[in-house]
Amino acid sequence: MVSVVSSRVAAPDTPAPDPRRRGSIARGRRRLGIAYATPMAVLVAVFFVVPLGLMLWMSVNHWPLVGASAPNGVENFAALSDPLFLRAVGFTLKYTAVTTVVLGLVAFGLALLVQHDRPGSGFVRTVFFLPSAVGLASTSLLFYGLFTTDSSALNQVLGFLGLGRVDWLGSGGSALGSTVAMITWRFAGFYMLILMTGLQSIDPELYEAARIDGANRRQILWRVTLPLLRPTLALAMVLSLTGSLLAFDQFFILTGGRHDTATVVIDIYREAFLSQDLGRAAAVSVATLAVLIVLNFAQLRLIRREGR
Amino acid sequence: MTSHARFLAAVAGALLLAACQSGPATTAAGDTASVDDGTTITMWTRSPTATFSQTLIDAYNASHRNKVKLTVFPADSYQQKVGTAAGARQLPDLLAADVVYAPNYAAKGLFLDVTARVNQLPFKGTLAAAHVKAATFEGKHYAVPHDIDLSALFYNKVLFTRAGLDPAKPPSTMDEVVAAARKVTALGGDVKGYFFGGACPGCQLFTSWPMIWASGGTVLNEQGTAATLDNPQAAQVYALLRRMYTEGLVPASAKNESGPTWTQSFLDGKIGIQPMGATALQGIKEGPDLQVGVAPIPGLKGGSSSFVGGDVLGVGSTSAHAAAAWDFIAWTLTDQAQVDVVAKSKNITVRADLADNTYARQDPRLGVFNRLASQGRTPISVNFGKTFNDTTGPWTATVLDAVFGSGDVGATLKQHNAAVTESLASGS
């Protein structure tokens, strides 16, 4: 996210060739370019650069939610050694790893199922994609009802099957499992679409050649499909990792952070609005942003290298 | 100054305001005015107090030219909502606050200083002392008592009769509570003996701390800066709650009950005994399945205590209608409002001199509440919210582990006590 946006900011500042040599046409084109880029640059400046600067400034200030603020150096960064924060980091990493693997496998399976244009495949794609049209907070509330109400459809099915009562959100492990299941339901269709376009862009002749050479299905999957799908997989992974590291809604609504399911963003929220200390919240945000920038930078480099 | 320069100055001023927030408002501290001139006054409260506040507001609006407009927020997001509004200087004219948060709100300057106005009240000395103390900061008054909510044992007389228990004789020790819960659970069907909001940290402290107090134990030190949960009485209380849950005297759904519906099963007539807030009485509809009796929350071996909570009401520090807002506040404390509105709708008066009113004499349950109001405790701590009411805070993990965990209860409490103390003592 971050690097994509910042490359757009740079656009109006790109040095143009010397206007005197290129004449008035070039100057006109340059003006036009600036005119095109300005609205976006203003939006980015007002809604991204300025808040970002304010956040950096807040992180080095004692900044209560109410009352006067004053610079206090790096004191706020003590929030990074808070035991609650450390547990939140541990849980967020665990959640990110589990979600990325489960979601990736399910989405890839779905993409393999619907990649070919057969009768009805459009309908099936739509069905799989539909959950992505529901907001994450709404999804979480919906599943909160399914998980916690004894008479919900989900629990009734379980009762019908004679499986007894399942405590969906009652412990750290079950809450993680239930949330990953919900996230998979919500996002599998979206990642399926991304992976499907990747699959469809692979030249069919390659498959043909592999089959002529006597490769079986498994070999084709490992030696042809996956290597050629790597840029698409990497893109899906960037999106999934970033989304999971910034997880908030699902845990805020489903567990409220109980049973050690507080994520890093829940910790930021807690610092800001419960401890009412915006300075410490900003310090945690700055650290999170730094990690995300490094991570996205590394992943985007990986995509570029593999794309060749 | 040209208009251009004025514009620049305005922009600079706005930027300055955004970059460096101002401190608590101290203007109008000596002001004692109250006006009833048809002003529309905004008021915020949290969901558990909504019915109570609305009853008062309806009566006020019907007899005054000012009009109070109430906005209700869910209890678990009220603190955040108020904090954000205060940061943006958009507080309502009338701000109600959970009494345990009052010290924090007063210290942070969310309330207007109403010392002069409070001192003018002829009945100042009779206002609920715990509430007044919580809303006083550095010798100044920032809010007055709004409603007193205290925890008491509610029991369903219908189920007591069916289970062969004497509905006129509520349990007076925790052991008797367990015994009665067993008998009610034995009725079968979807009826259970006991209920608590297992995943609701606020409900749990509201109902279980009195059991510890009544048994001679403590929870916090005097200053509210350290936890003292590692005492044998607390261990026995939570061991007892755990036993009731594992024995099946409590519905399995209690474990994940996070607060919003924690009284519903009792109101449906499916629970024998449940400690809850006195204000619940106002909203209870009795019928053939539910006849409500109330009793003090007992200790392990007798005694009784109560968590005296509720809300205080003050003027938002950024309000532009302070005089009109005070007109409403002063009215809520009058004999007329306290007796003919508050007591009539089965609530506790916030003035000690009105406790023995006609309505309290008619309903023995109100008599129990009024007695408890003077016996109970209100723990005070600046960091109460983030330590005890926050679902990611240390108390939530403590009470979940103590009631639903598998390790020794005493060891669990001892282990968590340090984290609770650390949170209470950390900077505000």
XYZ file of C-alpha atoms in Angstrom:
736
model
C 0.000 0.000 0.000
C 2.495 2.496 1.233
C 5.021 2.204 -1.524
C 2.326 2.311 -4.195
C 0.995 5.567 -2.830
C 4.346 7.223 -2.311
C 5.411 6.509 -5.902
C 2.363 8.485 -6.964
C 3.329 11.403 -4.778
C 6.674 11.583 -6.504
C 5.045 11.983 -9.925
C 4.622 15.791 -10.023
C 8.167 16.300 -8.773
C 9.795 14.307 -11.559
C 12.317 16.648 -13.219
C 11.294 17.361 -16.783
C 13.797 17.914 -19.615
C 15.046 21.507 -19.944
C 11.945 23.386 -21.227
C 13.949 26.030 -23.165
C 15.473 23.424 -25.473
C 12.262 21.468 -25.982
C 10.234 24.576 -26.770
C 6.737 25.633 -25.816
C 5.042 22.308 -26.718
C 7.072 20.513 -24.086
C 6.331 23.298 -21.611
C 2.617 22.952 -22.355
C 2.754 19.209 -21.939
C 4.554 19.637 -18.676
C 1.915 22.041 -17.394
C -0.804 19.635 -18.484
C 0.947 16.825 -16.660
C 1.112 18.855 -13.490
C -2.546 19.797 -13.882
C -3.499 16.135 -14.202
C -1.416 15.081 -11.233
C -2.321 17.951 -8.908
C -5.739 16.776 -7.651
C -4.327 13.403 -6.662
C -1.220 14.985 -5.157
C -3.390 17.313 -3.072
C -5.537 14.408 -1.884
C -2.483 12.375 -0.975
C -0.870 15.337 0.761
C -3.967 16.194 2.815
C -5.089 12.672 3.674
C -1.777 10.840 3.808
C 1.358 12.973 4.082
C 0.054 15.479 6.622
C -1.512 12.866 8.937
C 1.656 10.798 8.619
C 3.748 13.795 9.666
C 1.354 14.501 12.540
C 1.620 10.892 13.659
C 5.427 11.058 13.650
C 5.248 14.287 15.670
C 2.748 12.751 18.106
C 4.983 9.764 18.687
C 7.631 12.015 20.255
C 5.145 13.930 22.412
C 3.256 13.218 25.570
C -0.140 13.538 23.920
C -3.152 12.626 26.053
C -6.506 12.286 24.322
C -7.674 15.227 26.426
C -5.406 17.989 27.710
C -2.176 19.689 26.775
C 0.615 17.958 24.855
C 4.357 18.393 25.256
C 7.431 16.830 23.611
C 8.868 13.913 25.570
C 11.503 12.398 23.258
C 11.369 8.650 22.799
C 9.504 7.934 26.044
C 6.410 6.758 24.152
C 8.364 3.961 22.538
C 8.368 2.223 25.927
C 4.964 1.007 24.705
C 6.927 -1.421 22.523
C 8.131 -3.344 25.594
C 4.684 -3.478 27.220
C 3.820 -7.141 27.943
C 0.362 -6.694 26.386
C 1.950 -5.372 23.206
C 4.466 -8.226 23.048
C 1.676 -10.776 23.418
C -0.253 -8.922 20.693
C 2.768 -9.144 18.357
C 3.080 -12.879 19.021
C -0.593 -13.469 18.369
C -0.648 -11.291 15.241
C 2.275 -13.222 13.740
C 0.609 -16.543 14.542
C -2.679 -15.375 13.050
C -0.931 -14.018 9.927
C 0.916 -17.300 9.351
C -2.196 -19.457 9.795
C -4.455 -17.199 7.705
C -2.013 -16.815 4.860
C -1.472 -20.572 4.532
C -5.124 -21.605 4.941
C -6.496 -18.804 2.782
C -3.826 -19.397 0.113
C -4.552 -23.112 -0.136
C -8.339 -22.706 -0.221
C -8.202 -19.864 -2.747
C -5.781 -21.801 -4.969
C -8.052 -24.851 -4.836
C -11.045 -22.736 -5.810
C -9.072 -21.063 -8.606
C -8.124 -24.467 -10.044
C -11.799 -25.450 -9.914
C -13.182 -22.429 -11.734
C -10.329 -21.437 -14.067
C -11.800 -22.964 -17.227
C -14.757 -21.467 -19.011
C -17.310 -24.213 -18.721
C -21.110 -23.850 -18.608
C -22.016 -22.616 -15.154
C -18.494 -21.630 -14.153
C -19.487 -17.955 -14.186
C -22.252 -18.716 -11.709
C -19.891 -20.695 -9.462
C -17.311 -17.882 -9.556
C -19.986 -15.386 -8.570
C -21.103 -17.574 -5.675
C -17.546 -17.901 -4.373
C -16.925 -14.187 -4.791
C -20.156 -12.994 -3.161
C -18.895 -13.014 0.479
C -16.288 -10.435 -0.588
C -19.121 -7.995 -1.176
C -19.965 -8.006 2.549
C -18.040 -5.597 4.758
C -15.652 -7.192 7.233
C -17.385 -5.672 10.258
C -20.766 -6.929 9.025
C -19.261 -10.350 8.398
C -17.848 -10.392 11.914
C -21.193 -9.455 13.451
C -22.934 -12.110 11.366
C -20.502 -14.797 12.517
C -20.627 -13.489 16.087
C -24.305 -14.373 16.013
C -23.630 -17.753 14.415
C -20.898 -18.609 16.920
C -22.403 -17.379 20.170
C -26.143 -17.948 19.812
C -27.170 -21.440 20.868
C -30.077 -21.415 18.441
C -28.061 -20.101 15.469
C -28.176 -22.020 12.192
C -24.568 -23.171 12.631
C -25.146 -24.585 16.113
C -28.450 -26.132 15.057
C -26.711 -28.027 12.261
C -24.150 -29.265 14.792
C -26.936 -30.324 17.135
C -28.693 -32.092 14.267
C -25.495 -33.990 13.468
C -25.211 -34.916 17.141
C -21.854 -33.175 17.591
C -22.947 -31.428 20.765
C -22.035 -27.923 21.771
C -18.922 -26.312 20.319
C -17.373 -23.428 22.249
C -16.419 -21.429 19.152
C -14.839 -18.426 20.825
C -14.240 -19.699 24.346
C -10.463 -20.197 24.252
C -7.466 -18.763 22.417
C -7.184 -21.777 20.111
C -10.844 -22.077 19.188
C -11.191 -18.303 18.712
C -8.229 -18.334 16.307
C -9.658 -21.307 14.408
C -13.140 -19.783 14.183
C -11.781 -16.428 13.038
C -9.554 -17.979 10.377
C -12.565 -19.963 9.122
C -14.601 -16.761 8.917
C -11.802 -14.855 7.175
C -11.425 -17.704 4.701
C -15.143 -17.558 3.934
C -14.914 -13.806 3.491
C -11.727 -13.541 1.400
C -11.292 -16.887 -0.426
C -13.372 -15.704 -3.384
C -11.330 -12.524 -3.746
C -7.990 -14.329 -3.776
C -9.520 -16.968 -6.029
C -10.139 -14.255 -8.647
C -6.554 -12.994 -8.420
C -5.087 -16.481 -8.732
C -7.540 -17.393 -11.498
C -6.396 -14.507 -13.704
C -2.841 -15.669 -13.075
C -3.723 -19.212 -14.104
C -5.512 -18.031 -17.228
C -2.495 -15.987 -18.319
C -0.344 -19.116 -18.531
C 0.110 -20.099 -22.182
C -1.899 -23.325 -22.867
C 0.852 -24.469 -25.270
C 3.139 -24.972 -22.294
C 0.686 -27.467 -20.800
C 0.389 -29.174 -24.152
C 4.162 -29.448 -24.461
C 4.429 -30.854 -20.965
C 1.787 -33.459 -21.680
C 3.532 -34.481 -24.916
C 6.714 -34.903 -22.911
C 4.809 -37.371 -20.705
C 4.384 -35.242 -17.583
C 1.581 -36.311 -15.234
C -0.873 -33.926 -13.490
C 1.251 -33.630 -10.385
C 4.388 -32.828 -12.384
C 2.519 -30.253 -14.435
C 1.284 -28.575 -11.253
C 4.741 -28.432 -9.667
C 6.893 -27.799 -12.727
C 4.652 -25.640 -14.931
C 1.736 -24.054 -13.085
C 3.361 -23.038 -9.818
C 6.596 -21.540 -11.226
C 4.633 -19.472 -13.747
C 2.130 -18.440 -11.093
C 4.784 -17.162 -8.711
C 4.310 -13.427 -9.385
C 0.558 -13.778 -8.869
C 1.108 -15.836 -5.711
C 3.526 -13.207 -4.441
C 0.958 -10.473 -5.054
C -1.713 -12.449 -3.206
C 0.756 -12.951 -0.395
C 1.568 -9.233 -0.088
C -2.137 -8.455 0.200
C -2.813 -11.267 2.649
C 0.212 -10.540 4.881
C -0.487 -6.817 5.062
C -4.184 -7.386 5.725
C -3.520 -9.958 8.440
C -0.836 -7.935 10.202
C -3.305 -5.055 10.375
C -6.189 -7.279 11.561
C -8.620 -5.440 13.804
C -12.368 -5.683 13.067
C -12.656 -9.445 13.230
C -11.062 -9.827 16.663
C -12.498 -6.605 18.040
C -15.983 -7.864 17.292
C -15.645 -11.617 17.811
C -13.562 -11.742 20.997
C -12.847 -8.142 22.014
C -9.268 -9.322 22.548
C -10.216 -11.858 25.223
C -8.229 -15.099 25.561
C -5.057 -13.366 24.350
C -6.462 -12.646 20.899
C -5.553 -8.950 20.937
C -3.752 -7.940 17.743
C -1.257 -5.128 17.252
C -3.959 -2.762 15.980
C -6.199 -3.602 18.947
C -3.225 -2.668 21.131
C -2.955 0.668 19.295
C -6.680 1.243 19.809
C -6.306 0.359 23.489
C -3.424 2.792 23.966
C -5.268 5.582 22.197
C -8.821 5.300 23.489
C -8.685 3.299 26.720
C -5.395 4.494 28.141
C -6.229 7.768 26.343
C -2.608 8.225 25.341
C -2.322 9.163 21.673
C 1.460 9.541 21.942
C 2.030 5.902 22.861
C -0.509 4.798 20.238
C 1.386 6.816 17.625
C 4.674 5.244 18.718
C 3.273 1.742 18.191
C 1.824 2.862 14.842
C 5.200 4.202 13.714
C 6.861 0.883 14.579
C 4.129 -1.061 12.764
C 4.456 1.183 9.724
C 8.239 0.662 9.654
C 7.815 -3.119 9.722
C 5.198 -3.002 6.962
C 7.356 -0.783 4.750
C 10.313 -3.155 5.062
C 8.112 -6.170 4.470
C 6.291 -4.736 1.439
C 9.545 -3.468 -0.030
C 11.097 -6.935 0.233
C 8.046 -8.619 -1.235
C 7.693 -6.193 -4.137
C 11.357 -6.706 -4.995
C 10.712 -10.432 -4.958
C 7.798 -9.989 -7.365
C 9.879 -7.880 -9.758
C 12.722 -10.392 -9.784
C 10.377 -13.308 -10.377
C 8.397 -11.434 -12.940
C 11.276 -11.523 -15.376
C -6.303 44.005 9.718
C -7.179 43.206 6.123
C -9.472 40.333 5.420
C -6.542 38.434 3.933
C -4.502 38.765 7.081
C -7.507 37.856 9.171
C -7.938 34.691 7.137
C -4.289 33.795 7.637
C -4.582 34.432 11.341
C -7.639 32.211 11.514
C -5.834 29.413 9.688
C -2.809 29.781 11.928
C -5.054 29.696 14.977
C -6.808 26.568 13.782
C -3.470 24.880 13.095
C -2.192 25.871 16.504
C -5.293 24.433 18.093
C -4.835 21.178 16.231
C -1.119 20.941 16.925
C -1.204 21.753 20.616
C -4.355 20.919 22.520
C -5.454 23.201 25.286
C -5.839 22.143 28.892
C -9.024 21.766 30.950
C -11.560 24.566 30.696
C -11.696 26.559 33.893
C -13.958 29.373 32.798
C -17.225 30.092 34.570
C -16.044 28.343 37.736
C -17.757 30.937 39.920
C -20.849 31.074 37.752
C -24.036 29.900 39.454
C -26.573 30.780 36.793
C -29.269 28.387 35.665
C -31.705 29.248 32.899
C -34.858 27.716 31.482
C -35.243 29.617 28.222
C -36.118 26.949 25.685
C -32.572 25.825 24.964
C -32.075 22.406 23.436
C -29.570 20.561 25.606
C -27.722 17.448 24.461
C -27.003 14.641 26.877
C -24.971 11.428 26.564
C -25.306 8.324 28.635
C -24.337 4.654 28.425
C -26.867 1.934 27.670
C -27.422 0.534 31.202
C -28.481 4.012 32.404
C -30.620 4.845 29.366
C -34.031 3.955 30.828
C -33.273 5.791 34.056
C -32.065 8.970 32.326
C -34.918 8.968 29.843
C -37.509 8.750 32.632
C -36.052 11.854 34.258
C -35.732 13.661 30.934
C -39.353 12.980 29.976
C -40.513 14.479 33.258
C -38.216 17.506 32.854
C -39.169 18.160 29.232
C -42.860 18.026 30.131
C -42.524 20.717 32.786
C -39.779 22.992 31.394
C -39.107 25.128 28.360
C -35.615 23.675 27.923
C -35.566 20.421 26.021
C -33.015 17.699 26.826
C -32.123 15.337 23.999
C -30.581 12.025 25.056
C -28.059 10.039 23.021
C -27.300 6.534 24.240
C -24.055 4.649 23.512
C -23.266 0.969 24.168
C -21.624 0.628 27.574
C -18.435 -0.982 26.276
C -17.666 1.816 23.812
C -18.790 4.797 25.898
C -15.340 5.542 27.305
C -13.808 5.680 23.799
C -16.658 7.794 22.455
C -16.288 10.352 25.245
C -12.504 10.471 24.912
C -12.692 11.073 21.172
C -15.342 13.761 21.544
C -13.282 15.482 24.222
C -10.241 15.486 21.937
C -12.341 17.086 19.193
C -13.974 19.489 21.714
C -17.411 18.140 20.844
C -18.628 17.001 24.224
C -22.383 17.176 24.912
C -23.863 19.758 27.270
C -24.676 17.054 29.790
C -22.232 14.220 30.243
C -23.131 11.209 32.382
C -20.251 8.979 33.420
C -19.864 5.643 35.140
C -18.896 6.623 38.680
C -15.706 4.514 38.521
C -14.514 6.684 35.612
C -15.433 9.944 37.315
C -11.999 10.511 38.935
C -10.375 10.134 35.518
C -12.868 12.419 33.746
C -12.545 15.061 36.452
C -8.750 14.916 36.362
C -8.702 15.142 32.550
C -10.951 18.204 32.469
C -13.927 16.660 30.674
C -16.343 18.268 33.106
C -16.933 21.950 33.755
C -16.059 23.054 37.291
C -19.434 23.337 39.058
C -18.136 23.936 42.598
C -20.010 27.209 43.092
C -23.226 25.730 41.742
C -23.003 22.603 43.913
C -22.239 24.685 47.005
C -25.483 26.590 46.413
C -27.613 23.441 46.763
C -29.367 23.491 50.163
C -29.207 19.680 50.374
C -25.560 19.373 49.297
C -24.611 17.392 52.406
C -27.150 14.656 51.707
C -25.903 13.741 48.219
C -24.494 10.200 47.886
C -21.050 10.582 49.442
C -19.180 7.986 47.368
C -20.332 9.621 44.126
C -19.510 13.143 45.277
C -16.038 11.993 46.353
C -15.404 10.297 43.002
C -16.361 13.446 41.091
C -14.221 15.761 43.216
C -10.725 16.604 42.012
C -8.322 18.858 43.885
C -11.148 20.123 46.099
C -13.402 21.102 43.190
C -16.725 19.543 42.259
C -17.099 18.393 38.675
C -20.297 16.349 38.758
C -23.206 15.301 40.967
C -24.747 11.855 41.568
C -27.132 10.882 38.757
C -28.258 7.357 39.497
C -27.155 4.897 42.112
C -26.815 1.374 40.862
C -25.671 -1.232 43.304
C -25.301 -4.943 43.047
C -27.739 -7.200 44.870
C -28.879 -10.783 44.658
C -32.009 -11.144 42.521
C -33.921 -14.396 42.778
C -36.985 -15.782 41.062
C -39.593 -16.618 43.692
C -41.580 -18.721 41.219
C -38.655 -21.070 40.649
C -37.857 -21.072 44.388
C -41.386 -22.273 45.147
C -41.274 -24.915 42.416
C -37.929 -26.189 43.716
C -39.279 -26.512 47.259
C -37.367 -23.520 48.629
C -38.917 -20.837 50.801
C -39.395 -17.762 48.570
C -39.438 -15.528 51.632
C -36.028 -16.770 52.779
C -33.238 -15.843 50.307
C -29.792 -17.457 50.764
C -27.621 -15.688 53.342
C -24.259 -17.368 52.651
C -22.596 -18.318 49.358
C -22.885 -21.976 50.342
C -26.647 -21.513 50.579
C -26.587 -19.834 47.151
C -24.937 -22.947 45.689
C -27.379 -25.263 47.475
C -30.370 -23.262 46.209
C -28.908 -23.163 42.680
C -28.594 -26.967 42.763
C -32.243 -27.383 43.709
C -33.436 -24.975 41.007
C -31.236 -26.639 38.370
C -32.767 -29.985 39.366
C -36.123 -28.721 38.014
C -34.697 -29.511 34.584
C -35.814 -28.180 31.238
C -33.914 -25.024 30.275
C -34.025 -23.732 33.842
C -30.671 -23.234 35.586
C -29.826 -22.220 39.099
C -27.376 -19.344 38.641
C -25.991 -16.955 36.008
C -23.114 -14.546 35.484
C -21.617 -12.662 32.528
C -18.484 -14.797 32.181
C -16.837 -12.778 29.406
C -17.981 -9.407 30.778
C -15.265 -8.031 33.066
C -17.505 -5.239 34.391
C -20.371 -7.617 35.256
C -17.993 -9.966 37.026
C -16.393 -7.352 39.254
C -19.774 -5.760 39.997
C -21.204 -9.049 41.262
C -18.241 -10.986 42.665
C -16.267 -8.318 44.532
C -19.071 -7.864 47.116
C -18.757 -11.600 47.890
C -15.059 -11.044 48.644
C -15.737 -7.904 50.686
C -18.497 -9.608 52.668
C -16.070 -12.446 53.436
C -13.507 -10.015 54.837
C -11.195 -9.901 51.828
C -10.147 -6.938 49.709
C -9.570 -6.314 46.023
C -7.704 -3.015 45.886
C -5.616 -1.019 48.311
C -6.986 2.255 49.684
C -5.450 4.491 47.004
C -6.513 2.234 44.149
C -2.904 1.835 43.026
C -2.387 -1.883 43.748
C -4.443 -5.063 43.496
C -4.874 -7.345 46.498
C -6.583 -10.220 44.714
C -4.114 -12.779 46.070
C -6.105 -13.354 49.262
C -7.734 -16.640 50.355
C -11.271 -15.173 50.351
C -11.014 -14.206 46.662
C -9.638 -17.649 45.826
C -12.602 -19.310 47.570
C -15.145 -17.050 45.862
C -13.839 -17.771 42.355
C -13.400 -21.472 43.154
C -17.072 -21.481 44.102
C -18.113 -19.771 40.850
C -15.981 -22.254 38.923
C -17.625 -25.172 40.747
C -21.108 -23.878 39.894
C -20.130 -23.635 36.220
C -18.500 -27.076 35.978
C -21.418 -28.648 37.868
C -23.805 -27.267 35.251
C -25.714 -24.963 37.634
C -24.896 -22.126 35.205
C -25.867 -22.262 31.488
C -22.887 -23.029 29.216
C -23.581 -19.771 27.354
C -22.503 -17.802 30.456
C -18.868 -18.344 29.504
C -19.140 -16.154 26.412
C -21.736 -13.709 27.739
C -19.998 -10.401 27.126
C -22.558 -8.127 28.795
C -25.297 -6.835 26.466
C -27.676 -9.731 27.205
C -26.439 -10.856 30.604
C -29.775 -10.325 32.389
C -31.950 -11.737 29.596
C -32.225 -15.333 30.833
C -33.214 -14.137 34.299
C -35.852 -11.815 32.835
C -37.171 -14.771 30.831
C -37.718 -16.618 34.113
C -35.119 -19.290 33.412
C -32.608 -18.506 36.160
C -33.029 -19.108 39.879
C -30.497 -16.661 41.334
C -28.397 -13.921 39.760
C -26.580 -11.009 41.318
C -27.143 -7.872 39.212
C -27.702 -4.141 39.370
C -30.565 -2.583 41.320
C -31.622 -0.497 38.314
C -32.663 -3.735 36.587
C -35.748 -3.747 38.818
C -37.276 -0.815 36.924
C -37.325 -2.744 33.648
C -38.432 -6.134 34.960
C -41.868 -7.354 33.893
C -43.152 -9.794 36.473
C -45.562 -12.539 35.469
C -46.493 -16.146 36.176
C -42.894 -17.234 35.433
C -41.101 -14.438 37.249
C -41.646 -12.924 40.672
C -38.557 -11.081 41.807
C -37.132 -11.089 45.302
C -33.959 -9.223 46.215
C -31.396 -9.800 48.940
C -27.923 -8.522 49.734
C -25.013 -10.385 48.135
C -23.665 -12.609 50.923
C -20.114 -13.605 51.776
C -18.808 -17.141 52.036
C -19.909 -17.527 55.635
C -22.500 -14.771 55.967
C -22.278 -11.009 56.047
C -23.195 -8.903 53.041
C -21.860 -6.165 50.825
C -22.501 -4.377 47.562
C -20.664 -2.633 44.772
C -22.156 0.853 44.761
C -21.850 1.976 41.168
C -24.029 4.101 38.982
C -23.394 7.320 37.155
C -22.551 10.903 37.912
C -23.797 13.781 35.789
C -21.818 16.887 34.920
C -21.665 19.669 32.359
C -19.373 18.985 29.408
C -16.319 21.254 29.605
C -16.896 22.553 26.070
C -20.632 23.151 26.475
C -22.024 26.479 25.306
C -25.226 25.995 27.324
C -23.786 25.508 30.809
C -26.529 27.497 32.565
C -29.334 25.593 30.845
C -27.574 22.284 31.470
C -27.230 23.113 35.169
C -30.956 23.884 35.291
C -31.628 20.254 34.377
C -29.012 18.878 36.789
C -30.310 20.956 39.697
C -33.863 19.864 38.916
C -32.945 16.134 38.944
C -31.836 16.549 42.571
C -35.018 18.236 43.839
C -37.448 16.471 46.172
C -39.977 16.330 43.379
C -37.682 14.605 40.858
C -36.110 12.286 43.406
C -39.357 11.050 44.941
C -42.014 11.378 42.224
C -39.771 10.247 39.346
C -36.770 8.321 40.678
C -38.299 6.512 43.647
C -41.635 6.041 41.917
C -39.947 4.087 39.115
C -38.340 1.781 41.722
C -34.919 3.411 41.859
C -32.710 4.523 44.706
C -32.683 8.221 45.537
C -29.284 9.897 45.405
C -30.191 11.989 48.471
C -29.918 10.239 51.829
C -32.617 12.463 53.354
C -35.175 11.133 50.860
C -34.342 7.427 51.240
C -37.362 6.831 53.452
C -40.035 7.941 50.991
C -43.554 6.667 50.357
C -42.520 4.463 47.458
C -39.632 2.870 49.372
C -42.036 2.098 52.216
C -44.410 0.372 49.788
C -41.815 -1.883 48.165
C -39.589 -3.809 50.597
C -37.083 -4.390 47.784
C -36.326 -0.670 47.661
C -35.751 -0.866 51.401
C -33.067 -3.538 50.810
C -31.400 -1.334 48.174
C -31.450 1.749 50.368
C -29.841 -0.199 53.225
C -27.138 -1.488 50.859
C -26.406 1.989 49.549
C -24.895 2.907 52.900
C -23.059 -0.426 53.416
C -21.560 -0.941 49.989
C -18.259 0.227 48.563
C -17.152 2.167 45.488
C -13.555 1.377 44.589
C -11.769 4.420 43.233
C -8.822 4.375 40.853
C -7.752 6.664 38.041
C -6.811 3.650 35.881
C -10.012 1.712 36.623
C -11.258 1.584 33.030
C -8.217 0.235 31.248
C -7.454 -2.165 34.088
C -10.850 -3.625 34.884
C -13.424 -2.810 32.206
C -11.302 -3.246 29.082
C -11.708 -6.680 27.509
C -8.002 -6.778 26.621
C -7.028 -5.569 30.083
C -5.454 -7.667 32.846
C -8.643 -8.162 34.880
C -10.488 -9.865 32.000
C -7.757 -12.487 31.687
C -7.686 -12.866 35.485
C -11.369 -13.567 35.920
C -11.580 -15.805 32.817
C -8.681 -17.924 34.103
C -9.997 -17.985 37.651
C -13.539 -19.048 36.733
C -13.011 -21.118 33.584
C -9.358 -22.172 33.849
C -8.100 -25.491 35.110
C -5.211 -24.444 37.369
C -5.461 -23.832 41.107
C -7.607 -20.716 41.645
C -5.377 -19.230 44.358
C -2.246 -19.669 42.244
C -4.036 -18.187 39.212
C -5.030 -15.071 41.156
C -1.554 -14.695 42.628
C -0.044 -14.945 39.161
C -2.376 -12.308 37.647
C -2.281 -9.957 40.625
C 1.061 -8.487 39.558
C -0.238 -7.572 36.085
C -3.333 -5.897 37.548
C -1.169 -3.901 39.959
C 1.163 -2.856 37.148
C -1.766 -1.547 35.111
C -3.237 0.310 38.116
C 0.068 1.952 38.933
C 1.090 2.914 35.386
C 0.954 6.561 34.297
C -2.440 8.072 33.649
